[in-house]
Coordinates of C-alpha atoms in Angstrom, one line a residue:
M1 CA 0.0 0.0 0.0
R2 CA 2.1 2.9 -1.2
G3 CA 1.3 6.5 -1.1
G4 CA 0.0 6.5 2.5
D5 CA -2.7 5.3 4.7
N6 CA -6.0 7.1 4.4
F7 CA -7.2 5.8 7.8
T8 CA -4.4 7.3 9.8
G9 CA -2.6 9.7 7.5
A10 CA 0.6 7.7 7.7
D11 CA 3.2 8.5 5.0
S12 CA 4.2 5.8 2.5
D13 CA 7.3 4.8 4.4
R14 CA 5.2 3.7 7.4
S15 CA 2.0 2.6 5.7
G16 CA 2.9 -1.1 5.7
L17 CA 3.9 -1.0 9.3
T18 CA 0.8 1.0 10.1
T19 CA -1.5 -1.5 8.3
V20 CA 0.0 -4.5 10.2
A21 CA -0.3 -2.6 13.5
I22 CA -3.9 -1.7 12.8
Q23 CA -4.7 -5.4 12.1
L24 CA -3.1 -6.4 15.5
I25 CA -5.0 -3.6 17.3
H26 CA -8.3 -4.7 15.9
Q27 CA -7.6 -8.3 17.1
D28 CA -6.8 -7.2 20.6
T29 CA -9.6 -5.2 22.4
E30 CA -7.4 -4.6 25.5
L31 CA -4.7 -3.0 23.4
R32 CA -7.2 -1.0 21.5
N33 CA -8.9 0.3 24.7
F34 CA -5.5 1.3 26.0
L35 CA -4.5 3.2 22.9
I36 CA -7.7 5.2 22.7
K37 CA -7.4 6.7 26.2
P38 CA -6.4 10.4 25.8
E39 CA -3.7 10.1 28.5
N40 CA -2.0 7.5 26.2
Y41 CA -2.3 9.0 22.8
N42 CA -1.6 12.6 23.9
R43 CA 1.9 11.6 24.9
S44 CA 3.8 11.6 21.6
P45 CA 6.3 10.3 20.8
W46 CA 6.4 7.4 23.2
S47 CA 9.8 6.0 24.3
A48 CA 11.1 2.7 23.0
E49 CA 10.6 1.3 26.5
E50 CA 6.9 2.2 26.4
V51 CA 6.4 0.7 23.0
E52 CA 8.1 -2.5 24.2
Q53 CA 6.0 -2.6 27.3
V54 CA 2.7 -2.1 25.4
M55 CA 3.4 -4.2 22.3
G56 CA 5.8 -6.8 23.6
S57 CA 8.7 -8.2 21.6
S58 CA 6.6 -10.8 19.7
R59 CA 4.2 -8.2 18.3
I60 CA 7.1 -5.9 17.4
A61 CA 8.9 -8.8 15.6
H62 CA 5.6 -9.8 13.8
I63 CA 5.1 -6.2 12.6
A64 CA 8.8 -6.0 11.6
H65 CA 8.6 -9.2 9.6
E66 CA 5.3 -8.3 7.9
S67 CA 6.4 -4.8 7.0
G68 CA 10.0 -5.7 5.9
Q69 CA 11.7 -3.5 8.6
T70 CA 14.1 -4.4 11.3
P71 CA 12.7 -4.8 14.8
N72 CA 14.7 -1.7 16.0
A73 CA 13.3 0.4 13.1
T74 CA 9.8 -0.9 13.8
E75 CA 10.0 -0.1 17.5
E76 CA 11.3 3.4 16.7
A77 CA 8.5 4.0 14.2
L78 CA 5.9 2.7 16.6
C79 CA 6.9 5.5 19.1
E80 CA 5.1 7.9 16.8
V81 CA 2.6 5.5 15.1
L82 CA 0.9 4.1 18.2
P83 CA -0.2 7.5 19.6
M84 CA -1.3 8.5 16.1
L85 CA -3.4 5.4 15.8
G86 CA -4.9 5.9 19.3
R87 CA -5.8 9.4 18.4
S88 CA -7.3 8.4 15.1
M89 CA -9.3 5.5 16.6
A90 CA -10.6 7.7 19.5
K91 CA -11.8 10.3 17.0
K92 CA -13.6 7.6 14.9
E93 CA -15.1 6.2 18.1
S94 CA -16.3 9.6 19.1
E95 CA -17.8 10.2 15.6
K96 CA -19.7 6.9 15.9
R97 CA -21.3 8.0 19.1
Q98 CA -22.5 11.4 17.8
P99 CA -26.2 11.4 17.0
M100 CA -27.1 11.8 13.4

């Protein structure tokens, strides 16, 4: 998926990583609920330690493998991508709750 990610506004260099991260987040309700809390997505960028704690090494390795990046590059990118995804998902959640 080149050219960016319309869901999050991710640039083309991170769109593959973002797509895989979104898939994992949608599979894990606990992770999703954590990310959409304002106190979590308003802290940007996260530290590598925070990413490791939230995602765990196996998820980071999976995202790295699927996106063709190294685990270190993946972890570094997730420092900015995870808060961005949380903010985007929280906004979409809020829009769903708005009366038509």
